mmCIF file of C-alpha atoms in Angstrom:
data_model
loop_
_atom_site.group_PDB
_atom_site.id
_atom_site.type_symbol
_atom_site.label_atom_id
_atom_site.label_comp_id
_atom_site.label_asym_id
_atom_site.label_seq_id
_atom_site.Cartn_x
_atom_site.Cartn_y
_atom_site.Cartn_z
ATOM 1 C CA MET A 1 -2.937 11.733 -12.592
ATOM 2 C CA LYS A 2 -2.624 12.568 -8.883
ATOM 3 C CA VAL A 3 -0.473 10.267 -6.733
ATOM 4 C CA PHE A 4 -0.784 10.378 -2.944
ATOM 5 C CA ILE A 5 2.323 9.230 -1.021
ATOM 6 C CA ASN A 6 1.658 8.981 2.714
ATOM 7 C CA LYS A 7 5.328 9.072 3.761
ATOM 8 C CA ARG A 8 8.561 10.254 2.201
ATOM 9 C CA ILE A 9 10.455 7.708 0.132
ATOM 10 C CA PRO A 10 13.976 7.934 -1.361
ATOM 11 C CA GLU A 11 14.340 10.759 -3.881
ATOM 12 C CA ILE A 12 14.993 8.384 -6.759
ATOM 13 C CA GLY A 13 11.358 7.261 -6.698
ATOM 14 C CA ILE A 14 9.989 10.785 -6.358
ATOM 15 C CA ASN A 15 12.138 11.988 -9.265
ATOM 16 C CA MET A 16 10.892 9.145 -11.464
ATOM 17 C CA LEU A 17 7.276 10.077 -10.816
ATOM 18 C CA GLN A 18 7.870 13.770 -11.432
ATOM 19 C CA GLU A 19 9.769 13.118 -14.652
ATOM 20 C CA ALA A 20 6.833 11.011 -15.821
ATOM 21 C CA GLY A 21 4.599 14.070 -15.403
ATOM 22 C CA LEU A 22 2.632 12.754 -12.436
ATOM 23 C CA GLN A 23 1.330 15.073 -9.731
ATOM 24 C CA ILE A 24 2.584 14.047 -6.277
ATOM 25 C CA VAL A 25 0.773 14.879 -3.049
ATOM 26 C CA PHE A 26 2.428 14.466 0.363
ATOM 27 C CA PRO A 27 0.631 15.013 3.678
ATOM 28 C CA GLU A 28 1.599 18.055 5.725
ATOM 29 C CA ASN A 29 2.088 15.727 8.685
ATOM 30 C CA GLU A 30 3.016 12.069 8.189
ATOM 31 C CA SER A 31 1.386 11.051 11.508
ATOM 32 C CA LEU A 32 -2.103 10.944 10.045
ATOM 33 C CA THR A 33 -5.294 9.880 11.744
ATOM 34 C CA TYR A 34 -7.435 7.447 9.790
ATOM 35 C CA GLU A 35 -9.857 10.227 8.836
ATOM 36 C CA GLU A 36 -7.035 12.491 7.624
ATOM 37 C CA TRP A 37 -5.469 9.662 5.640
ATOM 38 C CA LEU A 38 -8.800 8.771 4.079
ATOM 39 C CA LYS A 39 -9.383 12.367 2.952
ATOM 40 C CA TYR A 40 -6.054 12.427 1.121
ATOM 41 C CA CYS A 41 -6.883 9.107 -0.519
ATOM 42 C CA GLN A 42 -10.307 10.362 -1.627
ATOM 43 C CA ASN A 43 -8.622 13.165 -3.566
ATOM 44 C CA ALA A 44 -6.116 10.933 -5.350
ATOM 45 C CA ASP A 45 -6.154 8.685 -8.414
ATOM 46 C CA VAL A 46 -3.306 6.440 -7.299
ATOM 47 C CA ILE A 47 -1.761 5.705 -3.899
ATOM 48 C CA LEU A 48 1.857 4.902 -3.162
ATOM 49 C CA ASN A 49 1.498 3.339 0.265
ATOM 50 C CA VAL A 50 4.341 3.250 2.777
ATOM 51 C CA GLY A 51 3.841 1.133 5.909
ATOM 52 C CA GLY A 52 0.847 -0.779 7.166
ATOM 53 C CA ASP A 53 -0.868 1.759 9.400
ATOM 54 C CA PHE A 54 -4.282 1.413 7.771
ATOM 55 C CA LYS A 55 -6.180 -1.324 5.961
ATOM 56 C CA TYR A 56 -7.253 -1.318 2.342
ATOM 57 C CA ASP A 57 -10.527 -3.112 2.948
ATOM 58 C CA LYS A 58 -14.136 -2.833 1.776
ATOM 59 C CA VAL A 59 -14.721 0.240 3.937
ATOM 60 C CA PHE A 60 -11.759 1.963 2.312
ATOM 61 C CA PHE A 61 -12.664 1.042 -1.270
ATOM 62 C CA ASP A 62 -16.290 2.104 -0.748
ATOM 63 C CA ALA A 63 -15.102 5.451 0.627
ATOM 64 C CA CYS A 64 -12.550 6.000 -2.175
ATOM 65 C CA PRO A 65 -14.271 5.099 -5.459
ATOM 66 C CA ASN A 66 -11.820 7.211 -7.488
ATOM 67 C CA ILE A 67 -8.766 5.112 -6.616
ATOM 68 C CA LYS A 68 -7.553 3.357 -9.748
ATOM 69 C CA ALA A 69 -4.360 1.670 -8.508
ATOM 70 C CA ILE A 70 -2.268 1.150 -5.371
ATOM 71 C CA ALA A 71 1.496 0.708 -5.326
ATOM 72 C CA LEU A 72 2.861 -0.698 -2.084
ATOM 73 C CA TYR A 73 6.304 0.209 -0.788
ATOM 74 C CA SER A 74 6.651 -3.366 0.495
ATOM 75 C CA VAL A 75 6.648 -6.990 -0.550
ATOM 76 C CA GLY A 76 3.863 -7.969 1.827
ATOM 77 C CA PHE A 77 0.274 -7.083 1.040
ATOM 78 C CA ASP A 78 -1.588 -8.565 4.007
ATOM 79 C CA HIS A 79 -3.079 -5.113 4.778
ATOM 80 C CA VAL A 80 -4.880 -5.157 1.411
ATOM 81 C CA ASP A 81 -8.115 -7.047 0.773
ATOM 82 C CA ILE A 82 -7.144 -8.471 -2.611
ATOM 83 C CA GLU A 83 -10.626 -9.815 -3.308
ATOM 84 C CA GLU A 84 -12.132 -6.351 -2.858
ATOM 85 C CA ALA A 85 -9.440 -4.860 -5.107
ATOM 86 C CA ASN A 86 -10.145 -7.470 -7.767
ATOM 87 C CA GLN A 87 -13.862 -6.719 -7.722
ATOM 88 C CA ARG A 88 -13.022 -3.109 -8.537
ATOM 89 C CA ASN A 89 -10.299 -3.971 -11.105
ATOM 90 C CA ILE A 90 -7.663 -2.198 -9.027
ATOM 91 C CA PRO A 91 -4.107 -3.533 -9.499
ATOM 92 C CA ILE A 92 -1.972 -3.723 -6.360
ATOM 93 C CA GLY A 93 1.744 -3.298 -6.982
ATOM 94 C CA ASN A 94 4.429 -4.540 -4.607
ATOM 95 C CA THR A 95 8.232 -4.652 -4.446
ATOM 96 C CA PRO A 96 9.632 -8.207 -4.394
ATOM 97 C CA ASP A 97 13.246 -9.211 -5.091
ATOM 98 C CA VAL A 98 14.903 -5.878 -4.286
ATOM 99 C CA LEU A 99 14.809 -6.474 -0.532
ATOM 100 C CA SER A 100 15.276 -10.254 -0.484
ATOM 101 C CA ARG A 101 18.988 -10.086 0.234
ATOM 102 C CA ALA A 102 18.663 -7.391 2.918
ATOM 103 C CA THR A 103 15.842 -9.171 4.730
ATOM 104 C CA SER A 104 17.620 -12.527 4.642
ATOM 105 C CA ASP A 105 20.693 -10.774 6.045
ATOM 106 C CA VAL A 106 18.641 -9.761 9.073
ATOM 107 C CA ALA A 107 17.312 -13.300 9.541
ATOM 108 C CA PHE A 108 20.900 -14.582 9.367
ATOM 109 C CA LEU A 109 21.989 -11.873 11.811
ATOM 110 C CA LEU A 110 19.224 -12.744 14.266
ATOM 111 C CA MET A 111 20.077 -16.446 14.099
ATOM 112 C CA GLN A 112 23.688 -15.777 15.052
ATOM 113 C CA SER A 113 22.817 -13.120 17.631
ATOM 114 C CA VAL A 114 20.481 -15.516 19.423
ATOM 115 C CA ALA A 115 22.844 -18.473 19.132
ATOM 116 C CA ARG A 116 25.603 -16.470 20.858
ATOM 117 C CA ARG A 117 23.314 -14.386 23.132
ATOM 118 C CA ALA A 118 24.737 -11.226 21.559
ATOM 119 C CA SER A 119 22.032 -8.807 22.758
ATOM 120 C CA TYR A 120 22.295 -10.059 26.321
ATOM 121 C CA ASN A 121 26.082 -9.785 26.362
ATOM 122 C CA PHE A 122 26.042 -6.368 24.700
ATOM 123 C CA GLN A 123 23.725 -5.142 27.445
ATOM 124 C CA LYS A 124 26.238 -6.399 30.016
ATOM 125 C CA VAL A 125 28.863 -4.168 28.424
ATOM 126 C CA ILE A 126 26.512 -1.163 28.455
ATOM 127 C CA ASP A 127 25.705 -1.826 32.123
ATOM 128 C CA ASN A 128 29.423 -2.198 32.984
ATOM 129 C CA ASN A 129 28.597 -5.691 34.167
ATOM 130 C CA TRP A 130 31.292 -7.777 32.532
ATOM 131 C CA GLY A 131 31.848 -9.758 35.703
ATOM 132 C CA THR A 132 34.607 -12.314 36.197
ATOM 133 C CA PHE A 133 35.234 -15.238 33.894
ATOM 134 C CA ASP A 134 32.610 -17.941 34.412
ATOM 135 C CA PRO A 135 32.961 -20.973 32.143
ATOM 136 C CA LEU A 136 29.283 -21.883 32.592
ATOM 137 C CA ASN A 137 27.573 -18.488 32.326
ATOM 138 C CA ALA A 138 25.132 -17.730 29.474
ATOM 139 C CA LEU A 139 26.696 -20.103 26.986
ATOM 140 C CA GLY A 140 25.690 -19.959 23.352
ATOM 141 C CA GLN A 141 25.563 -22.720 20.793
ATOM 142 C CA GLU A 142 27.301 -23.345 17.486
ATOM 143 C CA LEU A 143 25.400 -23.719 14.244
ATOM 144 C CA TYR A 144 27.765 -25.893 12.210
ATOM 145 C CA GLY A 145 26.016 -28.872 10.666
ATOM 146 C CA LYS A 146 22.679 -28.035 12.299
ATOM 147 C CA THR A 147 19.351 -28.213 10.458
ATOM 148 C CA LEU A 148 17.708 -25.051 9.144
ATOM 149 C CA GLY A 149 13.972 -25.319 8.639
ATOM 150 C CA VAL A 150 12.442 -22.704 6.330
ATOM 151 C CA PHE A 151 8.738 -21.980 6.406
ATOM 152 C CA GLY A 152 8.176 -20.357 3.015
ATOM 153 C CA LEU A 153 11.087 -21.075 0.695
ATOM 154 C CA GLY A 154 10.580 -18.209 -1.741
ATOM 155 C CA ARG A 155 13.039 -15.459 -2.649
ATOM 156 C CA ILE A 156 13.928 -14.427 0.905
ATOM 157 C CA GLY A 157 13.811 -17.968 2.264
ATOM 158 C CA PHE A 158 16.178 -19.100 -0.471
ATOM 159 C CA GLN A 159 18.659 -16.341 0.367
ATOM 160 C CA MET A 160 18.565 -17.338 4.042
ATOM 161 C CA ALA A 161 19.015 -21.020 3.216
ATOM 162 C CA GLU A 162 21.914 -20.290 0.885
ATOM 163 C CA LYS A 163 23.729 -18.262 3.554
ATOM 164 C CA CYS A 164 23.255 -20.984 6.155
ATOM 165 C CA LYS A 165 24.405 -23.688 3.757
ATOM 166 C CA LYS A 166 27.565 -21.832 2.744
ATOM 167 C CA ALA A 167 28.497 -20.425 6.149
ATOM 168 C CA PHE A 168 27.656 -23.323 8.456
ATOM 169 C CA ASP A 169 27.070 -26.277 6.120
ATOM 170 C CA MET A 170 23.575 -26.554 7.554
ATOM 171 C CA GLU A 171 21.098 -29.120 6.313
ATOM 172 C CA ILE A 172 18.082 -27.428 4.691
ATOM 173 C CA ILE A 173 14.522 -28.613 5.120
ATOM 174 C CA TYR A 174 11.485 -26.573 4.140
ATOM 175 C CA HIS A 175 7.715 -26.469 3.978
ATOM 176 C CA ASN A 176 5.778 -24.632 1.250
ATOM 177 C CA ARG A 177 2.385 -24.836 -0.336
ATOM 178 C CA HIS A 178 4.245 -26.272 -3.312
ATOM 179 C CA ARG A 179 7.636 -27.906 -3.683
ATOM 180 C CA ASN A 180 10.536 -25.750 -4.849
ATOM 181 C CA GLU A 181 12.420 -28.281 -6.943
ATOM 182 C CA ASP A 182 14.962 -25.760 -8.260
ATOM 183 C CA THR A 183 16.079 -25.026 -4.705
ATOM 184 C CA GLU A 184 16.108 -28.710 -3.853
ATOM 185 C CA ARG A 185 18.618 -29.245 -6.635
ATOM 186 C CA GLU A 186 20.677 -26.127 -5.920
ATOM 187 C CA LEU A 187 20.934 -26.399 -2.135
ATOM 188 C CA GLY A 188 20.103 -30.037 -1.528
ATOM 189 C CA ALA A 189 16.996 -28.896 0.335
ATOM 190 C CA THR A 190 14.391 -31.444 1.420
ATOM 191 C CA TYR A 191 10.648 -30.837 1.314
ATOM 192 C CA VAL A 192 8.907 -31.946 4.523
ATOM 193 C CA SER A 193 5.483 -31.698 6.114
ATOM 194 C CA PHE A 194 4.808 -28.855 8.526
ATOM 195 C CA ASP A 195 4.945 -31.261 11.453
ATOM 196 C CA GLU A 196 8.327 -32.615 10.306
ATOM 197 C CA LEU A 197 9.602 -29.070 9.869
ATOM 198 C CA VAL A 198 8.643 -28.198 13.424
ATOM 199 C CA ARG A 199 10.055 -31.359 14.973
ATOM 200 C CA ASN A 200 13.351 -31.533 13.058
ATOM 201 C CA SER A 201 14.574 -27.935 12.816
ATOM 202 C CA ASP A 202 17.423 -26.662 14.962
ATOM 203 C CA VAL A 203 16.672 -23.224 13.535
ATOM 204 C CA LEU A 204 13.175 -22.515 12.196
ATOM 205 C CA SER A 205 12.976 -19.361 10.083
ATOM 206 C CA VAL A 206 9.673 -17.900 8.836
ATOM 207 C CA HIS A 207 9.648 -16.316 5.367
ATOM 208 C CA ALA A 208 6.153 -16.967 3.964
ATOM 209 C CA ASN A 209 3.590 -14.398 2.854
ATOM 210 C CA PHE A 210 1.164 -13.790 5.709
ATOM 211 C CA THR A 211 -2.505 -14.651 5.180
ATOM 212 C CA PRO A 212 -5.374 -14.841 7.701
ATOM 213 C CA GLU A 213 -4.999 -18.619 7.927
ATOM 214 C CA HIS A 214 -1.473 -18.111 9.266
ATOM 215 C CA LYS A 215 -2.587 -16.066 12.279
ATOM 216 C CA ASP A 216 -0.898 -17.432 15.428
ATOM 217 C CA LEU A 217 0.319 -20.457 13.475
ATOM 218 C CA PHE A 218 3.337 -20.745 15.755
ATOM 219 C CA ASN A 219 1.611 -21.203 19.074
ATOM 220 C CA GLU A 220 1.846 -23.313 22.214
ATOM 221 C CA SER A 221 1.105 -26.608 20.484
ATOM 222 C CA VAL A 222 3.752 -25.954 17.827
ATOM 223 C CA PHE A 223 6.449 -24.747 20.234
ATOM 224 C CA GLU A 224 5.915 -27.870 22.347
ATOM 225 C CA LYS A 225 6.847 -30.035 19.344
ATOM 226 C CA MET A 226 10.080 -28.172 18.629
ATOM 227 C CA LYS A 227 13.510 -29.287 19.798
ATOM 228 C CA PRO A 228 14.618 -27.901 23.173
ATOM 229 C CA ASN A 229 17.710 -26.478 21.421
ATOM 230 C CA ALA A 230 15.649 -24.867 18.621
ATOM 231 C CA ILE A 231 15.892 -21.205 17.650
ATOM 232 C CA PHE A 232 12.756 -19.550 16.248
ATOM 233 C CA ILE A 233 13.320 -16.711 13.751
ATOM 234 C CA ASN A 234 10.578 -14.479 12.366
ATOM 235 C CA THR A 235 11.357 -11.710 9.870
ATOM 236 C CA ALA A 236 8.074 -12.051 7.952
ATOM 237 C CA ARG A 237 5.062 -10.807 9.934
ATOM 238 C CA GLY A 238 4.390 -10.724 13.661
ATOM 239 C CA GLY A 239 1.005 -12.349 13.143
ATOM 240 C CA PHE A 240 2.708 -15.674 12.464
ATOM 241 C CA HIS A 241 3.500 -16.218 16.143
ATOM 242 C CA GLN A 242 1.478 -15.965 19.320
ATOM 243 C CA GLU A 243 3.769 -13.854 21.475
ATOM 244 C CA GLN A 244 2.622 -15.012 24.914
ATOM 245 C CA ASP A 245 3.003 -18.622 23.825
ATOM 246 C CA LEU A 246 6.480 -17.811 22.511
ATOM 247 C CA TYR A 247 7.425 -16.208 25.837
ATOM 248 C CA ASN A 248 6.170 -19.246 27.721
ATOM 249 C CA ALA A 249 8.089 -21.603 25.436
ATOM 250 C CA LEU A 250 11.283 -19.627 26.014
ATOM 251 C CA THR A 251 10.947 -19.384 29.797
ATOM 252 C CA GLU A 252 9.858 -23.031 30.178
ATOM 253 C CA ASP A 253 12.809 -24.284 28.086
ATOM 254 C CA LYS A 254 10.586 -25.745 25.391
ATOM 255 C CA ILE A 255 12.744 -23.948 22.807
ATOM 256 C CA TRP A 256 16.219 -22.455 23.148
ATOM 257 C CA GLY A 257 15.854 -18.939 21.757
ATOM 258 C CA ALA A 258 14.081 -16.532 19.417
ATOM 259 C CA GLY A 259 15.044 -13.752 17.026
ATOM 260 C CA LEU A 260 12.342 -11.341 15.893
ATOM 261 C CA ASP A 261 12.356 -8.509 13.396
ATOM 262 C CA VAL A 262 8.559 -8.428 13.595
ATOM 263 C CA THR A 263 6.390 -8.597 16.691
ATOM 264 C CA ASN A 264 2.788 -9.232 17.655
ATOM 265 C CA PRO A 265 1.618 -6.564 18.292
ATOM 266 C CA GLU A 266 3.967 -4.176 16.531
ATOM 267 C CA PRO A 267 5.576 -2.099 17.840
ATOM 268 C CA MET A 268 6.397 -4.154 20.915
ATOM 269 C CA SER A 269 5.898 -2.495 24.281
ATOM 270 C CA ALA A 270 9.163 -1.477 25.936
ATOM 271 C CA ASP A 271 8.129 -3.304 29.117
ATOM 272 C CA ASN A 272 7.402 -6.591 27.327
ATOM 273 C CA PRO A 273 9.024 -9.303 29.494
ATOM 274 C CA ILE A 274 10.368 -11.069 26.415
ATOM 275 C CA LEU A 275 12.936 -8.266 26.086
ATOM 276 C CA LYS A 276 14.483 -9.241 29.415
ATOM 277 C CA LEU A 277 15.361 -12.767 28.281
ATOM 278 C CA SER A 278 18.990 -13.583 27.557
ATOM 279 C CA ASN A 279 18.057 -15.906 24.693
ATOM 280 C CA VAL A 280 16.140 -13.353 22.626
ATOM 281 C CA CYS A 281 17.083 -10.682 20.105
ATOM 282 C CA VAL A 282 14.412 -8.240 18.898
ATOM 283 C CA LEU A 283 14.838 -5.658 16.125
ATOM 284 C CA PRO A 284 12.352 -2.918 15.124
ATOM 285 C CA HIS A 285 11.355 -4.297 11.694
ATOM 286 C CA ILE A 286 14.547 -3.321 9.848
ATOM 287 C CA GLY A 287 14.580 -6.132 7.277
ATOM 288 C CA SER A 288 14.730 -3.784 4.280
ATOM 289 C CA ALA A 289 16.617 -0.977 6.030
ATOM 290 C CA THR A 290 19.596 -0.605 3.711
ATOM 291 C CA LEU A 291 20.240 2.164 1.189
ATOM 292 C CA GLU A 292 20.308 -0.370 -1.609
ATOM 293 C CA ALA A 293 17.054 -2.071 -0.677
ATOM 294 C CA ARG A 294 15.085 1.091 0.094
ATOM 295 C CA ASN A 295 16.237 2.750 -3.153
ATOM 296 C CA GLY A 296 15.299 -0.384 -5.050
ATOM 297 C CA MET A 297 11.868 -0.387 -3.450
ATOM 298 C CA ALA A 298 11.387 3.277 -4.425
ATOM 299 C CA ARG A 299 12.346 2.558 -8.038
ATOM 300 C CA LEU A 300 10.023 -0.427 -8.245
ATOM 301 C CA ALA A 301 7.058 1.284 -6.571
ATOM 302 C CA ALA A 302 7.446 4.304 -8.843
ATOM 303 C CA GLY A 303 7.888 2.045 -11.842
ATOM 304 C CA ASN A 304 4.638 0.269 -11.034
ATOM 305 C CA ILE A 305 2.769 3.581 -10.991
ATOM 306 C CA ILE A 306 4.403 4.872 -14.165
ATOM 307 C CA ALA A 307 3.547 1.671 -16.017
ATOM 308 C CA PHE A 308 -0.057 1.956 -14.839
ATOM 309 C CA SER A 309 -0.233 5.609 -15.915
ATOM 310 C CA LYS A 310 0.771 4.525 -19.429
ATOM 311 C CA GLY A 311 -1.945 1.895 -19.600
ATOM 312 C CA GLU A 312 0.591 -0.897 -19.130
ATOM 313 C CA LYS A 313 0.700 -3.749 -16.640
ATOM 314 C CA MET A 314 2.506 -3.035 -13.406
ATOM 315 C CA LEU A 315 6.049 -4.395 -13.306
ATOM 316 C CA ASN A 316 5.219 -6.382 -10.161
ATOM 317 C CA CYS A 317 1.589 -6.956 -9.307
ATOM 318 C CA ALA A 318 0.287 -8.788 -6.244
ATOM 319 C CA ASN A 319 -3.027 -9.522 -8.001
ATOM 320 C CA PRO A 320 -2.162 -10.151 -11.686
ATOM 321 C CA GLU A 321 -5.552 -11.793 -12.132
ATOM 322 C CA VAL A 322 -7.017 -8.285 -12.311
ATOM 323 C CA TYR A 323 -5.539 -7.936 -15.801
ATOM 324 C CA SER A 324 -7.206 -11.127 -16.978
ATOM 325 C CA ALA A 325 -10.517 -9.789 -15.728
ATOM 326 C CA GLN A 326 -9.969 -6.499 -17.558
ATOM 327 C CA SER A 327 -9.230 -8.214 -20.888
ATOM 328 C CA SER A 328 -12.105 -10.698 -20.718
#
């Protein structure tokens, strides 16, 4: 079975695949055009996909009829048309859990960085622009006892909420498709409507899986409802927020600040005016960028492929319904 991996992953995953007797194919150059990428995929049985450069849509599946499974080196699978995969009985593996802690750490970091204008003040040091003491200049805000609103209280959202509860004794409110009663009991979290979440959060952190219906969900009308002291955090997908509307909300004092590990579009242009704001912190999508998380992702992605190669169910499958279809 031939496995195409479009970018290098930690050695632990590569070693697992080789020890399982699978043939691994890497591109000569990782900066592939769509046509080059497609050619590699057409000559493979299984794909271990790193990043979201290209879409796994109907065009792809029609062009690559030999693909039997796809293992994603990510939790998110918004770049995969799950319905098309299901029609072809192709399981899509992903890597939940192993990066939950690391990604929530970044959300927690962004929240504090924005609250204390850390990026802005760090730039002052770099520019040798400390200035004289000014008791009113670029003041931050404290987070103790504030309300954290979580949009998508799953694994990562829970980790973020737990940190905020323990560190700052923050009140936790959340909005999900379904209530998370275990978390309500454990953290004293309160389920609220989306409108209540928006209106009552001092910090609003996005952790849901991105779907087309979520595109530009956080837009002008939503930002206008938020508290003027509110901090918006997005470590999920850039598509959740409309970036021009976010910029306007920040510059018109409709919200207090924003911390982004994902942007819309991504990567963000270096001359984007949002980067010049003192109440913003932007990171280049580093949510899972720890040795522990990236190694865990490699193990899980490789494990998904190895299980598939043995005729077993993937350890973590984004479309488990494909197995029900296969057995019926």
